[in-house]
Amino acid sequence: MTTLLWIIAFLFVIGTFAYMRVSLLSSSIAVAAVIAVGSVLEVVSPLVWLIFLAIALPLNINAFRKSFITKPLLKLYRGIMPEMSSTEKEAIEAGTTWWEADLFAGNPDWKKLHNYPVARLSAEEQAFLDGPVEEACKMLSQHQVSHQLGDLPPEIWQYLKDHGFFAMIIKKKYGGLEYSAYAQSRVLQKLAGVSSELASTVGVPNSLGPGELLQHYGTEAQQDHYLPRLAKGLEVPCFALTSPEAGSDAGAIPDFGIVCKGQWEGEEVLGMKLTWNKRYITLAPVATVLGLAFKLRDPNKLLGDKEELGITCALIPTDIEGVETGRRHFPLNCMFQNGPTKGNEVFVPLSFIIGGPEMAGQGWRMLVECLSVGRGITLPSNSAGGIKTAAVATGAYARIRRQFKLPIGKLEGIEEPMARIGGNAYLMDAVTSLTTTGIDLGEKPSVISAIVKFHLTDRMQKCVIDAMDIHGGKGVCLGPNNYLGRGYQAAPIAITVEGANILTRSMIIYGQGAIRCHPYVIAEMESAFDTDNHRGLSNFDSALFGHIGFTTSNLVRSFWLGLTSSRFSNSPYSDKTKRYYQHMNRFSANLALLSDLAMATLGGGLKRKERVSARLGDLLSQLYLTSATLKRYQDEGRQSEDLALVQWAAEDSLYKLQDSLDDLLDNFPMGLGFVLRAVIFPFGRPIKRPSDVLDHKVAKIMQTPCSSRERLGQGQFWTPCENNPVGVQEQTFKDILACEPLHEKICKAAGKRLPFIWLDKLAEEGVSLGILSDAEVDLLKRAEIGRLKSINVDDFDSDELKAVEVSSRKHEQAA
């Protein structure tokens, strides 16, 4: 019995110290103390001491460890791990890590998360949303843009320029608005709820483009010339990166420039001849200044010893001879300005390079760093804004529209997709708030921006499909009163641009995250290829043994948290959100453990195992989405009536995480999944998808006027004006609810059950019974007008749907 108790104590000490990540020396001393106790109790033989000393002494004597353990391992590591290319290195080094690194580390600090500041608008930013943004929304008719003009109306273009919509990122000293990332996100969300064309047109100049690049890398002369003009709308910018040969693999662009001498404004200057053929460039057809990415070559070595200088970015006025713009693409009936641009041996001075000649070849790093910010704002915000509006509008429609003598929102079949829309709207808004908070704190979160780009556009597309299913014919028939159809058509565009979602999930999220977020991998890689051998060995030793301790800790944590279902792990709160924090503790340890094992078994081949990489990325992503949800709940004062939304979002994300983890274990390299499943899921899968009861609660919030529903759609465009069918329907929704007790009163007085349709006739019945006031009669009549507007669809004269000018031209040519 004494021996058994000692063995239990021995294992407990080792496990506890590994779980708590105690240092190697302290752990060795603790183990020695336990062995000493065993010796006193006469349950430990001298052989145990010999084994312990044979392991502990070499590991704790630094000089011996480095010479006889670390040095051979370093040699082996260099042979297995190929040195990164300069492009890969620049991509890895660009940007920063933030909260995602804590989630990757296996032991998240929840106090740190909740201590990040609450995202808030300044008075100036709020005034902009309430004033110019509100006015721009009122001015726009989506049907006019998408069906009649094929563009934003000229008066809206001018309004956007005059009121600084293209200058939200430009500093005030240049005449810009210099708004926070959070404010930019709120502006785009509001615009996206009205029109994807409007949001895209405003979003692109404030994302990756000349304005962003100039402020970070431009010369003083370039900044003084261009930034005030961009701020005033005198210049319309675009940025040309993608080409027919290089889409997601942007580093493979074939566009090039040759350093040479040439004539410029009557003088011979050192410059470059540029040749490019770009596609899918937003604002290119109307741009006055073209940001251009190309590979610069210096065959005559006019700038130095290198012939291949690398990817370079330059600003090219589009009125220069040889620059071709103006033609348009036609992306799924979405009428934002997007098109090709070409140039063949267009000569410009080297001063056109952003940052001047010294920045030649630095374009890839510039692009990746700026994209890590812009990609975290524009598309995620557009997606969140569209779904916030869709959630509230779908709730209103489901309450107004009746079938089987009930509002369709009370049918369980409708509640299920409604809950997905409402829960995702809450989550997506939470994610944009947390992400822009990081950006406003000075972070350039390249991993987070990839996470939110993929997951928010993906959830947006799925929610739009759900909303279309609920609306049925209302969503299918296009026209001035259809607020879903064009967004449904445009959804795949967001999936495709700024890194196609398939690529983003399978290569970028974890490809960058595994190296950037891991506490030891970068240090190991850098030290392995350090030209100073002594320093490299010392740094590799620290990183390697830190890594071993880290992996051991996460193995113990995964086992213990799986065995106890993480019930004893830390949580900042003891309410109904407690279990979500505890589950995330468990999954964070699983992610860290499986990452190390995947890297150990696959080495450099991990980046080619894209499905393994994608599933590991899913774990990190869903942890981030869940933590953003809980952060929002905290920031908004832990409103109990929002709890159903919080629970749905958290449970959905954790369930998706669990699915990916399950698939990963089924396909883990070298057949280790079976063993790892016993460690990670000793009693099976712990997470259930959101229940029917929870779906019902979320659907009810969406159909009931309450502060929770208001928070769900906060900041969107709800004014009931001519061009805003969503705002008109929202007013009808309130009127319909106010009419329901009147309907009951009339039915009771009439002594029979009357249908809740033809409310104007119902009003006449009430008047004849003498039980309605004039105001109540007016309410019923107004509600009936709104009800019919909400449930009916647009129809047109056949000639209105013809492309008249094109048809006439074809007939003339035929004649």
Short mmCIF file of C-alpha atoms in Angstrom, two decimals, residues 310-689:
data_model
loop_
_atom_site.label_atom_id
_atom_site.label_comp_id
_atom_site.label_asym_id
_atom_site.label_seq_id
_atom_site.Cartn_x
_atom_site.Cartn_y
_atom_site.Cartn_z
CA GLY A 310 11.36 41.54 -56.30
CA ILE A 311 7.77 42.68 -55.93
CA THR A 312 7.46 46.46 -55.97
CA CYS A 313 4.53 48.85 -55.59
CA ALA A 314 4.15 52.09 -57.51
CA LEU A 315 1.53 54.81 -58.04
CA ILE A 316 0.61 55.36 -61.68
CA PRO A 317 -1.70 58.19 -62.82
CA THR A 318 -4.22 56.59 -65.18
CA ASP A 319 -4.04 59.47 -67.66
CA ILE A 320 -0.47 58.54 -68.65
CA GLU A 321 -0.19 57.34 -72.23
CA GLY A 322 -0.33 53.56 -72.41
CA VAL A 323 -2.39 52.99 -69.25
CA GLU A 324 -5.59 51.16 -70.13
CA THR A 325 -8.60 51.36 -67.81
CA GLY A 326 -12.34 51.89 -68.23
CA ARG A 327 -13.70 48.48 -69.17
CA ARG A 328 -15.74 46.63 -66.55
CA HIS A 329 -16.29 43.14 -65.27
CA PHE A 330 -19.83 42.01 -64.46
CA PRO A 331 -19.56 40.21 -61.08
CA LEU A 332 -22.87 38.43 -60.43
CA ASN A 333 -25.05 41.47 -61.16
CA CYS A 334 -23.30 43.44 -58.43
CA MET A 335 -22.69 46.85 -59.95
CA PHE A 336 -19.66 48.10 -58.05
CA GLN A 337 -16.93 49.39 -60.33
CA ASN A 338 -14.58 46.49 -61.05
CA GLY A 339 -12.56 45.78 -64.13
CA PRO A 340 -9.25 45.14 -65.88
CA THR A 341 -6.25 47.36 -66.42
CA LYS A 342 -3.37 46.91 -68.84
CA GLY A 343 -0.13 48.57 -69.78
CA ASN A 344 2.67 47.71 -72.18
CA GLU A 345 6.12 49.19 -71.58
CA VAL A 346 4.72 52.27 -69.88
CA PHE A 347 7.69 54.39 -68.80
CA VAL A 348 7.57 56.20 -65.44
CA PRO A 349 10.27 57.64 -63.16
CA LEU A 350 11.57 55.60 -60.21
CA SER A 351 10.06 58.27 -57.97
CA PHE A 352 6.68 56.68 -58.71
CA ILE A 353 7.65 53.73 -56.51
CA ILE A 354 5.79 54.04 -53.20
CA GLY A 355 8.48 55.10 -50.76
CA GLY A 356 10.89 56.02 -53.55
CA PRO A 357 13.66 53.94 -55.21
CA GLU A 358 14.93 52.60 -51.87
CA MET A 359 11.64 50.69 -51.49
CA ALA A 360 12.17 48.79 -54.74
CA GLY A 361 11.62 45.10 -54.02
CA GLN A 362 9.85 45.74 -50.70
CA GLY A 363 6.33 45.49 -52.11
CA TRP A 364 5.43 42.05 -50.82
CA ARG A 365 6.06 42.98 -47.22
CA MET A 366 4.16 46.24 -47.70
CA LEU A 367 1.18 44.37 -49.12
CA VAL A 368 1.06 41.67 -46.48
CA GLU A 369 1.31 44.14 -43.59
CA CYS A 370 -1.38 46.43 -44.98
CA LEU A 371 -3.62 43.53 -45.94
CA SER A 372 -3.45 42.24 -42.37
CA VAL A 373 -5.28 45.40 -41.32
CA GLY A 374 -7.62 46.01 -44.25
CA ARG A 375 -8.69 42.39 -44.54
CA GLY A 376 -9.66 42.49 -40.87
CA ILE A 377 -12.07 45.39 -41.43
CA THR A 378 -13.74 45.62 -44.83
CA LEU A 379 -15.14 42.21 -45.78
CA PRO A 380 -15.87 41.11 -42.20
CA SER A 381 -17.70 44.38 -41.52
CA ASN A 382 -19.65 44.21 -44.77
CA SER A 383 -20.64 40.64 -43.93
CA ALA A 384 -21.65 41.49 -40.36
CA GLY A 385 -23.65 44.54 -41.45
CA GLY A 386 -25.54 42.61 -44.10
CA ILE A 387 -26.51 39.86 -41.67
CA LYS A 388 -27.44 42.24 -38.84
CA THR A 389 -29.93 43.91 -41.16
CA ALA A 390 -31.09 40.56 -42.52
CA ALA A 391 -31.64 39.19 -38.99
CA VAL A 392 -33.92 42.00 -37.90
CA ALA A 393 -35.68 42.18 -41.26
CA THR A 394 -36.23 38.42 -41.32
CA GLY A 395 -37.67 38.55 -37.81
CA ALA A 396 -40.08 41.29 -38.88
CA TYR A 397 -41.09 39.48 -42.06
CA ALA A 398 -41.62 36.18 -40.22
CA ARG A 399 -43.95 37.97 -37.79
CA ILE A 400 -45.89 39.77 -40.53
CA ARG A 401 -46.18 36.91 -43.01
CA ARG A 402 -48.86 34.36 -42.08
CA GLN A 403 -49.55 30.85 -43.27
CA PHE A 404 -51.77 28.20 -41.69
CA LYS A 405 -53.36 31.06 -39.68
CA LEU A 406 -50.06 31.72 -37.87
CA PRO A 407 -47.09 34.04 -38.31
CA ILE A 408 -44.57 31.84 -40.12
CA GLY A 409 -41.98 32.67 -37.46
CA LYS A 410 -43.91 30.48 -35.02
CA LEU A 411 -43.40 27.39 -37.19
CA GLU A 412 -40.57 25.21 -35.89
CA GLY A 413 -39.27 24.66 -39.40
CA ILE A 414 -38.78 28.42 -39.72
CA GLU A 415 -37.33 28.82 -36.22
CA GLU A 416 -34.31 26.70 -37.07
CA PRO A 417 -32.88 28.86 -39.91
CA MET A 418 -34.02 32.01 -38.07
CA ALA A 419 -31.91 31.01 -35.07
CA ARG A 420 -28.89 30.53 -37.32
CA ILE A 421 -29.34 34.04 -38.70
CA GLY A 422 -29.88 35.66 -35.30
CA GLY A 423 -27.10 33.78 -33.52
CA ASN A 424 -24.64 34.51 -36.28
CA ALA A 425 -25.61 38.19 -36.40
CA TYR A 426 -24.73 38.46 -32.70
CA LEU A 427 -21.47 36.57 -33.18
CA MET A 428 -20.37 38.45 -36.30
CA ASP A 429 -20.88 41.83 -34.67
CA ALA A 430 -18.92 40.61 -31.65
CA VAL A 431 -16.04 39.44 -33.85
CA THR A 432 -15.78 42.72 -35.77
CA SER A 433 -15.72 44.65 -32.48
CA LEU A 434 -12.94 42.56 -30.96
CA THR A 435 -10.89 42.56 -34.15
CA THR A 436 -11.08 46.31 -34.67
CA THR A 437 -10.22 46.81 -31.00
CA GLY A 438 -6.94 45.00 -31.66
CA ILE A 439 -6.26 47.12 -34.73
CA ASP A 440 -6.99 50.31 -32.78
CA LEU A 441 -4.50 49.14 -30.14
CA GLY A 442 -1.83 49.18 -32.86
CA GLU A 443 -1.89 45.51 -33.83
CA LYS A 444 -1.56 44.27 -37.42
CA PRO A 445 -3.18 40.89 -36.79
CA SER A 446 -2.41 38.89 -39.92
CA VAL A 447 -3.71 35.60 -38.48
CA ILE A 448 -6.89 37.12 -37.04
CA SER A 449 -7.60 38.98 -40.28
CA ALA A 450 -7.47 35.66 -42.16
CA ILE A 451 -9.75 34.05 -39.56
CA VAL A 452 -12.40 36.76 -39.72
CA LYS A 453 -12.23 37.10 -43.49
CA PHE A 454 -12.95 33.41 -43.99
CA HIS A 455 -15.41 32.74 -41.21
CA LEU A 456 -17.52 35.89 -41.42
CA THR A 457 -17.91 35.76 -45.20
CA ASP A 458 -18.68 32.04 -44.94
CA ARG A 459 -21.30 32.55 -42.23
CA MET A 460 -22.72 35.49 -44.15
CA GLN A 461 -23.26 33.39 -47.26
CA LYS A 462 -24.96 30.61 -45.30
CA CYS A 463 -27.17 33.11 -43.44
CA VAL A 464 -28.25 34.79 -46.68
CA ILE A 465 -29.28 31.38 -48.02
CA ASP A 466 -31.29 30.80 -44.82
CA ALA A 467 -32.93 34.21 -45.16
CA MET A 468 -33.82 33.47 -48.78
CA ASP A 469 -35.40 30.16 -47.74
CA ILE A 470 -37.55 31.93 -45.16
CA HIS A 471 -38.62 34.73 -47.50
CA GLY A 472 -39.37 32.38 -50.41
CA GLY A 473 -40.79 34.26 -53.39
CA LYS A 474 -40.26 37.58 -51.59
CA GLY A 475 -36.53 37.01 -51.84
CA VAL A 476 -36.54 35.54 -55.33
CA CYS A 477 -38.40 38.28 -57.23
CA LEU A 478 -36.10 41.25 -57.70
CA GLY A 479 -37.31 44.83 -57.60
CA PRO A 480 -37.37 47.98 -55.45
CA ASN A 481 -38.97 46.14 -52.51
CA ASN A 482 -36.57 43.17 -52.50
CA TYR A 483 -33.91 43.67 -49.84
CA LEU A 484 -32.29 40.21 -50.08
CA GLY A 485 -31.89 39.15 -53.70
CA ARG A 486 -28.92 41.29 -54.68
CA GLY A 487 -27.07 40.43 -51.48
CA TYR A 488 -27.69 36.77 -52.20
CA GLN A 489 -26.24 37.19 -55.69
CA ALA A 490 -23.22 39.09 -54.40
CA ALA A 491 -22.34 36.73 -51.52
CA PRO A 492 -19.87 34.58 -53.53
CA ILE A 493 -17.85 37.71 -54.35
CA ALA A 494 -16.88 38.14 -50.70
CA ILE A 495 -15.99 34.44 -50.59
CA THR A 496 -13.64 34.88 -53.55
CA VAL A 497 -11.76 38.15 -53.07
CA GLU A 498 -8.83 39.05 -50.77
CA GLY A 499 -7.74 35.43 -50.63
CA ALA A 500 -10.24 32.81 -51.79
CA ASN A 501 -11.88 31.14 -48.81
CA ILE A 502 -10.68 27.64 -49.71
CA LEU A 503 -7.09 28.88 -49.77
CA THR A 504 -7.54 31.01 -46.66
CA ARG A 505 -8.82 28.06 -44.64
CA SER A 506 -6.48 25.38 -45.96
CA MET A 507 -3.24 27.34 -46.15
CA ILE A 508 -3.24 30.81 -44.63
CA ILE A 509 -4.94 30.64 -41.21
CA TYR A 510 -2.90 27.81 -39.80
CA GLY A 511 0.05 28.25 -42.17
CA GLN A 512 0.70 31.62 -40.55
CA GLY A 513 -0.86 30.80 -37.19
CA ALA A 514 1.28 27.75 -36.44
CA ILE A 515 4.45 29.75 -36.80
CA ARG A 516 3.34 33.21 -35.68
CA CYS A 517 1.29 32.15 -32.65
CA HIS A 518 3.41 29.29 -31.34
CA PRO A 519 5.63 30.46 -28.46
CA TYR A 520 8.70 28.54 -29.66
CA VAL A 521 8.55 27.68 -33.39
CA ILE A 522 9.77 31.03 -34.73
CA ALA A 523 12.62 31.08 -32.22
CA GLU A 524 13.63 27.56 -33.30
CA MET A 525 13.55 28.46 -36.99
CA GLU A 526 15.46 31.69 -36.56
CA SER A 527 18.12 30.17 -34.34
CA ALA A 528 18.54 27.16 -36.65
CA PHE A 529 19.60 29.39 -39.51
CA ASP A 530 21.50 31.98 -37.47
CA THR A 531 24.90 32.64 -39.05
CA ASP A 532 26.38 33.07 -35.57
CA ASN A 533 26.71 29.40 -34.58
CA HIS A 534 27.28 30.01 -30.88
CA ARG A 535 24.28 32.31 -30.55
CA GLY A 536 22.18 30.03 -32.73
CA LEU A 537 22.97 27.00 -30.56
CA SER A 538 22.18 28.85 -27.34
CA ASN A 539 18.88 30.21 -28.66
CA PHE A 540 17.92 26.86 -30.18
CA ASP A 541 18.60 25.16 -26.85
CA SER A 542 16.29 27.55 -25.00
CA ALA A 543 13.56 27.26 -27.62
CA LEU A 544 13.83 23.48 -27.99
CA PHE A 545 13.58 22.61 -24.32
CA GLY A 546 10.93 25.24 -23.78
CA HIS A 547 9.04 23.58 -26.63
CA ILE A 548 9.43 20.11 -25.09
CA GLY A 549 8.09 21.40 -21.77
CA PHE A 550 5.24 23.14 -23.59
CA THR A 551 4.23 19.95 -25.40
CA THR A 552 4.46 17.88 -22.23
CA SER A 553 2.29 20.39 -20.40
CA ASN A 554 -0.36 20.35 -23.11
CA LEU A 555 -0.38 16.55 -23.15
CA VAL A 556 -1.04 16.51 -19.40
CA ARG A 557 -3.57 19.33 -19.65
CA SER A 558 -5.43 17.62 -22.51
CA PHE A 559 -5.61 14.36 -20.57
CA TRP A 560 -6.72 15.96 -17.30
CA LEU A 561 -9.22 18.35 -18.88
CA GLY A 562 -10.65 15.49 -20.94
CA LEU A 563 -10.85 13.21 -17.91
CA THR A 564 -12.67 15.85 -15.85
CA SER A 565 -14.55 17.46 -18.77
CA SER A 566 -12.58 20.59 -17.77
CA ARG A 567 -14.93 21.20 -14.82
CA PHE A 568 -12.12 22.21 -12.48
CA SER A 569 -10.39 24.59 -14.90
CA ASN A 570 -10.49 28.33 -14.46
CA SER A 571 -13.33 30.59 -15.59
CA PRO A 572 -13.72 34.31 -14.88
CA TYR A 573 -17.45 33.86 -14.19
CA SER A 574 -19.62 31.30 -12.43
CA ASP A 575 -22.83 31.98 -14.37
CA LYS A 576 -24.20 30.17 -17.42
CA THR A 577 -21.15 31.14 -19.48
CA LYS A 578 -18.75 29.29 -17.14
CA ARG A 579 -18.77 26.05 -19.11
CA TYR A 580 -17.89 27.83 -22.35
CA TYR A 581 -14.69 29.19 -20.82
CA GLN A 582 -13.86 25.78 -19.42
CA HIS A 583 -14.44 24.03 -22.74
CA MET A 584 -12.19 26.57 -24.43
CA ASN A 585 -9.45 25.84 -21.88
CA ARG A 586 -9.69 22.21 -22.91
CA PHE A 587 -9.76 22.84 -26.65
CA SER A 588 -6.91 25.34 -26.44
CA ALA A 589 -4.71 22.67 -24.85
CA ASN A 590 -5.85 20.19 -27.54
CA LEU A 591 -4.93 22.66 -30.29
CA ALA A 592 -1.46 23.25 -28.85
CA LEU A 593 -0.81 19.52 -28.39
CA LEU A 594 -2.04 18.46 -31.82
CA SER A 595 -0.12 21.28 -33.50
CA ASP A 596 3.14 20.08 -31.99
CA LEU A 597 2.44 16.47 -32.87
CA ALA A 598 1.47 17.38 -36.43
CA MET A 599 4.66 19.38 -36.86
CA ALA A 600 6.72 16.59 -35.29
CA THR A 601 5.27 13.87 -37.53
CA LEU A 602 5.05 15.84 -40.78
CA GLY A 603 7.82 18.44 -40.42
CA GLY A 604 7.99 20.75 -43.42
CA GLY A 605 5.42 18.54 -45.17
CA LEU A 606 2.66 19.91 -42.95
CA LYS A 607 2.06 22.82 -45.31
CA ARG A 608 1.28 20.31 -48.07
CA LYS A 609 -1.20 18.45 -45.86
CA GLU A 610 -3.78 21.14 -46.40
CA ARG A 611 -6.73 19.31 -44.86
CA VAL A 612 -4.79 18.69 -41.65
CA SER A 613 -3.76 22.35 -41.66
CA ALA A 614 -7.34 23.46 -42.35
CA ARG A 615 -8.75 21.51 -39.41
CA LEU A 616 -6.10 22.81 -37.04
CA GLY A 617 -6.95 26.28 -38.30
CA ASP A 618 -10.61 25.60 -37.59
CA LEU A 619 -9.77 24.92 -33.94
CA LEU A 620 -7.96 28.24 -33.60
CA SER A 621 -10.68 30.09 -35.52
CA GLN A 622 -13.63 28.79 -33.54
CA LEU A 623 -11.82 29.55 -30.28
CA TYR A 624 -11.41 33.13 -31.48
CA LEU A 625 -15.07 33.45 -32.53
CA THR A 626 -16.29 32.05 -29.20
CA SER A 627 -14.03 34.30 -27.15
CA ALA A 628 -15.24 37.33 -29.14
CA THR A 629 -18.83 36.36 -28.34
CA LEU A 630 -18.09 36.18 -24.60
CA LYS A 631 -16.13 39.43 -24.76
CA ARG A 632 -19.15 41.19 -26.30
CA TYR A 633 -21.45 39.82 -23.60
CA GLN A 634 -19.08 41.22 -20.97
CA ASP A 635 -18.65 44.58 -22.69
CA GLU A 636 -22.41 45.12 -22.98
CA GLY A 637 -22.97 44.58 -19.27
CA ARG A 638 -23.86 40.87 -19.31
CA GLN A 639 -27.46 41.57 -20.31
CA SER A 640 -29.43 38.50 -19.24
CA GLU A 641 -31.96 38.86 -22.06
CA ASP A 642 -29.09 38.46 -24.56
CA LEU A 643 -28.05 35.15 -23.02
CA ALA A 644 -29.88 33.02 -25.60
CA LEU A 645 -27.92 34.74 -28.38
CA VAL A 646 -24.65 34.25 -26.49
CA GLN A 647 -25.40 30.60 -25.82
CA TRP A 648 -26.38 29.91 -29.42
CA ALA A 649 -23.25 31.58 -30.83
CA ALA A 650 -20.90 29.90 -28.34
CA GLU A 651 -22.44 26.44 -28.68
CA ASP A 652 -22.52 26.63 -32.47
CA SER A 653 -18.85 27.64 -32.64
CA LEU A 654 -17.71 25.03 -30.13
CA TYR A 655 -19.73 22.34 -31.90
CA LYS A 656 -18.09 23.26 -35.21
CA LEU A 657 -14.71 23.15 -33.46
CA GLN A 658 -15.50 19.70 -32.12
CA ASP A 659 -16.47 18.48 -35.61
CA SER A 660 -13.14 19.63 -37.02
CA LEU A 661 -11.27 18.09 -34.10
CA ASP A 662 -13.11 14.81 -34.62
CA ASP A 663 -12.23 14.81 -38.33
CA LEU A 664 -8.63 15.68 -37.52
CA LEU A 665 -8.29 12.71 -35.16
CA ASP A 666 -9.81 10.42 -37.80
CA ASN A 667 -7.13 11.53 -40.27
CA PHE A 668 -4.16 12.26 -38.01
CA PRO A 669 -0.73 11.37 -39.47
CA MET A 670 0.92 8.02 -38.72
CA GLY A 671 -2.31 6.59 -37.32
CA LEU A 672 -1.94 8.44 -34.02
CA GLY A 673 -5.57 9.52 -34.00
CA PHE A 674 -6.75 6.39 -32.18
CA VAL A 675 -4.36 6.97 -29.27
CA LEU A 676 -4.98 10.71 -29.19
CA ARG A 677 -8.74 10.21 -29.15
CA ALA A 678 -8.37 8.29 -25.88
CA VAL A 679 -6.50 11.27 -24.42
CA ILE A 680 -8.72 14.05 -25.83
CA PHE A 681 -12.16 12.40 -25.84
CA PRO A 682 -11.95 9.72 -23.13
CA PHE A 683 -15.73 9.81 -22.62
CA GLY A 684 -16.78 10.89 -26.10
CA ARG A 685 -17.63 14.26 -27.59
CA PRO A 686 -18.67 16.77 -24.88
CA ILE A 687 -20.40 19.48 -26.96
CA LYS A 688 -23.94 19.37 -28.32
CA ARG A 689 -25.25 21.62 -31.07
#
